[in-house]
């Protein structure tokens, strides 16, 4: 989706009538996520993640607030509770609402190349940005996981 010149001018703070000299209005919408909740007193953290070929990524976990990511290179295997597993290739975006939702997979989908992405997370004060989910809770919430293809 390409953002209109009017939306781009508004995004750049130039008002309704266009851009200032030297400013671009070539803006492309990469992601529009809603609804999401921002924890009271949240801070924003942007991190860069790099995985070697075949890296499985983090074990099942959750984040206290929403997270928004962009894949720079390679491909991310991504699975959130209630959604089917998918692969997000370079140039693609992802987001998750945070809170109670389990993030099952986020590893490198490529066996022969590395993957890099950046993610901005809205973190709740005093809470870690990533909390691992134990086996007992995974079993208790198994009915919330999207069906997985059988081999």
PDB file of C-alpha atoms in Angstrom:
ATOM      1  CA  UNK A   1       0.000   0.000   0.000  1.00  0.00           C
ATOM      2  CA  UNK A   2       1.437   3.369  -0.969  1.00  0.00           C
ATOM      3  CA  UNK A   3       0.663   6.278   1.300  1.00  0.00           C
ATOM      4  CA  UNK A   4      -0.865   9.306  -0.403  1.00  0.00           C
ATOM      5  CA  UNK A   5       1.096  12.553  -0.706  1.00  0.00           C
ATOM      6  CA  UNK A   6      -1.337  14.134   1.749  1.00  0.00           C
ATOM      7  CA  UNK A   7      -0.700  11.365   4.320  1.00  0.00           C
ATOM      8  CA  UNK A   8       3.059  11.606   3.732  1.00  0.00           C
ATOM      9  CA  UNK A   9       2.992  15.395   4.170  1.00  0.00           C
ATOM     10  CA  UNK A  10       1.057  14.941   7.405  1.00  0.00           C
ATOM     11  CA  UNK A  11       3.543  12.274   8.576  1.00  0.00           C
ATOM     12  CA  UNK A  12       6.430  14.673   7.905  1.00  0.00           C
ATOM     13  CA  UNK A  13       4.686  17.537   9.692  1.00  0.00           C
ATOM     14  CA  UNK A  14       4.456  19.652   6.533  1.00  0.00           C
ATOM     15  CA  UNK A  15       0.705  20.202   6.636  1.00  0.00           C
ATOM     16  CA  UNK A  16      -1.951  19.610   3.977  1.00  0.00           C
ATOM     17  CA  UNK A  17      -0.337  21.381   1.035  1.00  0.00           C
ATOM     18  CA  UNK A  18       2.794  19.343   0.347  1.00  0.00           C
ATOM     19  CA  UNK A  19       6.385  18.719   1.266  1.00  0.00           C
ATOM     20  CA  UNK A  20       9.171  21.190   1.968  1.00  0.00           C
ATOM     21  CA  UNK A  21      12.086  21.438  -0.496  1.00  0.00           C
ATOM     22  CA  UNK A  22      14.262  18.316  -0.392  1.00  0.00           C
ATOM     23  CA  UNK A  23      11.709  16.229   1.485  1.00  0.00           C
ATOM     24  CA  UNK A  24      10.394  13.062  -0.038  1.00  0.00           C
ATOM     25  CA  UNK A  25       6.767  12.071  -0.243  1.00  0.00           C
ATOM     26  CA  UNK A  26       7.530   8.536  -1.445  1.00  0.00           C
ATOM     27  CA  UNK A  27       6.332   6.721   1.642  1.00  0.00           C
ATOM     28  CA  UNK A  28       5.175   3.099   1.586  1.00  0.00           C
ATOM     29  CA  UNK A  29       3.012   1.661   4.352  1.00  0.00           C
ATOM     30  CA  UNK A  30       4.754  -1.517   5.557  1.00  0.00           C
ATOM     31  CA  UNK A  31       2.505  -2.413   8.460  1.00  0.00           C
ATOM     32  CA  UNK A  32      -0.697  -1.122  10.033  1.00  0.00           C
ATOM     33  CA  UNK A  33      -1.401  -2.988  13.261  1.00  0.00           C
ATOM     34  CA  UNK A  34      -4.426  -2.725  15.504  1.00  0.00           C
ATOM     35  CA  UNK A  35      -5.803  -3.068  18.039  1.00  0.00           C
ATOM     36  CA  UNK A  36      -3.061  -3.194  20.608  1.00  0.00           C
ATOM     37  CA  UNK A  37      -2.581  -2.092  24.192  1.00  0.00           C
ATOM     38  CA  UNK A  38       0.404  -0.165  25.472  1.00  0.00           C
ATOM     39  CA  UNK A  39       1.325  -0.965  29.094  1.00  0.00           C
ATOM     40  CA  UNK A  40       1.093   2.018  31.470  1.00  0.00           C
ATOM     41  CA  UNK A  41       4.476   3.705  31.795  1.00  0.00           C
ATOM     42  CA  UNK A  42       5.882   1.696  28.856  1.00  0.00           C
ATOM     43  CA  UNK A  43       9.243   2.316  27.315  1.00  0.00           C
ATOM     44  CA  UNK A  44      10.174   1.482  23.728  1.00  0.00           C
ATOM     45  CA  UNK A  45      13.151  -0.741  22.934  1.00  0.00           C
ATOM     46  CA  UNK A  46      14.436  -1.437  19.429  1.00  0.00           C
ATOM     47  CA  UNK A  47      16.770  -4.390  19.002  1.00  0.00           C
ATOM     48  CA  UNK A  48      18.591  -6.004  16.108  1.00  0.00           C
ATOM     49  CA  UNK A  49      18.565  -9.814  15.936  1.00  0.00           C
ATOM     50  CA  UNK A  50      20.869 -11.919  13.780  1.00  0.00           C
ATOM     51  CA  UNK A  51      20.576 -15.690  13.377  1.00  0.00           C
ATOM     52  CA  UNK A  52      22.950 -18.101  11.710  1.00  0.00           C
ATOM     53  CA  UNK A  53      21.528 -20.648   9.228  1.00  0.00           C
ATOM     54  CA  UNK A  54      18.984 -22.988  10.815  1.00  0.00           C
ATOM     55  CA  UNK A  55      18.948 -21.202  14.210  1.00  0.00           C
ATOM     56  CA  UNK A  56      15.680 -22.212  15.927  1.00  0.00           C
ATOM     57  CA  UNK A  57      15.366 -18.822  17.665  1.00  0.00           C
ATOM     58  CA  UNK A  58      13.799 -18.391  21.083  1.00  0.00           C
ATOM     59  CA  UNK A  59      11.769 -21.152  22.746  1.00  0.00           C
ATOM     60  CA  UNK A  60       8.063 -20.378  23.335  1.00  0.00           C
ATOM     61  CA  UNK A  61       7.758 -17.057  25.137  1.00  0.00           C
ATOM     62  CA  UNK A  62       5.679 -13.908  25.545  1.00  0.00           C
ATOM     63  CA  UNK A  63       6.347 -10.196  25.710  1.00  0.00           C
ATOM     64  CA  UNK A  64       4.651  -7.834  28.194  1.00  0.00           C
ATOM     65  CA  UNK A  65       3.711  -5.346  25.447  1.00  0.00           C
ATOM     66  CA  UNK A  66       3.323  -5.209  21.677  1.00  0.00           C
ATOM     67  CA  UNK A  67       6.267  -5.795  19.343  1.00  0.00           C
ATOM     68  CA  UNK A  68       6.706  -4.612  15.737  1.00  0.00           C
ATOM     69  CA  UNK A  69       9.363  -6.071  13.456  1.00  0.00           C
ATOM     70  CA  UNK A  70      10.925  -5.769  10.011  1.00  0.00           C
ATOM     71  CA  UNK A  71      12.971  -8.528   8.336  1.00  0.00           C
ATOM     72  CA  UNK A  72      16.139  -7.060   6.811  1.00  0.00           C
ATOM     73  CA  UNK A  73      17.715 -10.226   5.397  1.00  0.00           C
ATOM     74  CA  UNK A  74      16.707 -13.894   5.157  1.00  0.00           C
ATOM     75  CA  UNK A  75      13.417 -15.277   6.445  1.00  0.00           C
ATOM     76  CA  UNK A  76      11.803 -15.661   9.876  1.00  0.00           C
ATOM     77  CA  UNK A  77       9.661 -18.650  10.865  1.00  0.00           C
ATOM     78  CA  UNK A  78       6.926 -16.980  12.928  1.00  0.00           C
ATOM     79  CA  UNK A  79       4.058 -18.422  14.951  1.00  0.00           C
ATOM     80  CA  UNK A  80       1.778 -16.747  17.480  1.00  0.00           C
ATOM     81  CA  UNK A  81      -0.847 -18.450  19.587  1.00  0.00           C
ATOM     82  CA  UNK A  82      -4.029 -18.903  17.548  1.00  0.00           C
ATOM     83  CA  UNK A  83      -2.324 -18.220  14.198  1.00  0.00           C
ATOM     84  CA  UNK A  84      -0.761 -20.691  11.778  1.00  0.00           C
ATOM     85  CA  UNK A  85       3.003 -20.789  11.372  1.00  0.00           C
ATOM     86  CA  UNK A  86       4.218 -18.553   8.543  1.00  0.00           C
ATOM     87  CA  UNK A  87       7.480 -17.456   6.991  1.00  0.00           C
ATOM     88  CA  UNK A  88       8.240 -13.739   6.714  1.00  0.00           C
ATOM     89  CA  UNK A  89      10.865 -12.964   4.088  1.00  0.00           C
ATOM     90  CA  UNK A  90      13.203  -9.965   3.802  1.00  0.00           C
ATOM     91  CA  UNK A  91      11.190  -6.777   3.398  1.00  0.00           C
ATOM     92  CA  UNK A  92       8.263  -8.240   5.336  1.00  0.00           C
ATOM     93  CA  UNK A  93       6.895  -7.101   8.672  1.00  0.00           C
ATOM     94  CA  UNK A  94       5.358  -8.759  11.708  1.00  0.00           C
ATOM     95  CA  UNK A  95       3.773  -7.721  14.951  1.00  0.00           C
ATOM     96  CA  UNK A  96       2.411  -9.320  18.043  1.00  0.00           C
ATOM     97  CA  UNK A  97       0.114  -7.881  20.690  1.00  0.00           C
ATOM     98  CA  UNK A  98       2.143  -8.975  23.705  1.00  0.00           C
ATOM     99  CA  UNK A  99       0.522  -9.661  27.050  1.00  0.00           C
ATOM    100  CA  UNK A 100      -0.833 -13.177  27.479  1.00  0.00           C
ATOM    101  CA  UNK A 101      -0.288 -14.328  23.866  1.00  0.00           C
ATOM    102  CA  UNK A 102       2.375 -17.029  23.433  1.00  0.00           C
ATOM    103  CA  UNK A 103       4.966 -16.559  20.711  1.00  0.00           C
ATOM    104  CA  UNK A 104       5.730 -20.170  19.707  1.00  0.00           C
ATOM    105  CA  UNK A 105       8.311 -19.707  16.950  1.00  0.00           C
ATOM    106  CA  UNK A 106      10.614 -17.009  15.670  1.00  0.00           C
ATOM    107  CA  UNK A 107      13.628 -18.849  14.231  1.00  0.00           C
ATOM    108  CA  UNK A 108      15.596 -18.658  11.005  1.00  0.00           C
ATOM    109  CA  UNK A 109      13.537 -20.341   8.271  1.00  0.00           C
ATOM    110  CA  UNK A 110      16.655 -20.787   6.135  1.00  0.00           C
ATOM    111  CA  UNK A 111      19.083 -23.698   6.543  1.00  0.00           C
ATOM    112  CA  UNK A 112      21.727 -22.135   4.286  1.00  0.00           C
ATOM    113  CA  UNK A 113      21.730 -18.395   5.036  1.00  0.00           C
ATOM    114  CA  UNK A 114      21.569 -16.065   7.996  1.00  0.00           C
ATOM    115  CA  UNK A 115      18.557 -13.964   8.914  1.00  0.00           C
ATOM    116  CA  UNK A 116      18.499 -10.447  10.354  1.00  0.00           C
ATOM    117  CA  UNK A 117      15.584  -8.384  11.620  1.00  0.00           C
ATOM    118  CA  UNK A 118      14.849  -5.405  13.834  1.00  0.00           C
ATOM    119  CA  UNK A 119      12.010  -5.270  16.323  1.00  0.00           C
ATOM    120  CA  UNK A 120      10.623  -2.454  18.467  1.00  0.00           C
ATOM    121  CA  UNK A 121       8.948  -3.595  21.665  1.00  0.00           C
ATOM    122  CA  UNK A 122       6.840  -1.557  24.060  1.00  0.00           C
ATOM    123  CA  UNK A 123       7.984  -2.830  27.432  1.00  0.00           C
ATOM    124  CA  UNK A 124       6.138  -2.698  30.739  1.00  0.00           C
ATOM    125  CA  UNK A 125       8.125  -1.106  33.564  1.00  0.00           C
ATOM    126  CA  UNK A 126       9.956  -3.583  35.784  1.00  0.00           C
ATOM    127  CA  UNK A 127       9.186  -6.585  33.570  1.00  0.00           C
ATOM    128  CA  UNK A 128      11.628  -8.442  31.337  1.00  0.00           C
ATOM    129  CA  UNK A 129      11.087  -7.967  27.594  1.00  0.00           C
ATOM    130  CA  UNK A 130      10.848 -11.742  27.071  1.00  0.00           C
ATOM    131  CA  UNK A 131       9.469 -14.385  29.439  1.00  0.00           C
ATOM    132  CA  UNK A 132       9.827 -18.089  28.605  1.00  0.00           C
ATOM    133  CA  UNK A 133       6.708 -20.272  28.837  1.00  0.00           C
ATOM    134  CA  UNK A 134       7.119 -23.572  30.705  1.00  0.00           C
ATOM    135  CA  UNK A 135       5.958 -27.002  29.510  1.00  0.00           C
ATOM    136  CA  UNK A 136       3.035 -27.127  31.959  1.00  0.00           C
ATOM    137  CA  UNK A 137       1.552 -23.883  30.615  1.00  0.00           C
ATOM    138  CA  UNK A 138       2.143 -24.983  27.007  1.00  0.00           C
ATOM    139  CA  UNK A 139       0.166 -28.165  27.717  1.00  0.00           C
ATOM    140  CA  UNK A 140      -2.603 -26.210  29.476  1.00  0.00           C
ATOM    141  CA  UNK A 141      -2.961 -23.801  26.516  1.00  0.00           C
ATOM    142  CA  UNK A 142      -2.438 -26.358  23.705  1.00  0.00           C
ATOM    143  CA  UNK A 143      -6.065 -25.922  22.597  1.00  0.00           C
ATOM    144  CA  UNK A 144      -5.286 -22.265  21.725  1.00  0.00           C
ATOM    145  CA  UNK A 145      -2.502 -23.150  19.276  1.00  0.00           C
ATOM    146  CA  UNK A 146      -3.413 -23.220  15.584  1.00  0.00           C
ATOM    147  CA  UNK A 147      -3.486 -26.695  14.038  1.00  0.00           C
ATOM    148  CA  UNK A 148      -0.081 -27.757  12.729  1.00  0.00           C
ATOM    149  CA  UNK A 149       0.397 -29.602   9.450  1.00  0.00           C
ATOM    150  CA  UNK A 150       1.248 -33.259   9.802  1.00  0.00           C
ATOM    151  CA  UNK A 151       4.139 -34.652   7.816  1.00  0.00           C
TER     152      UNK A 151
END
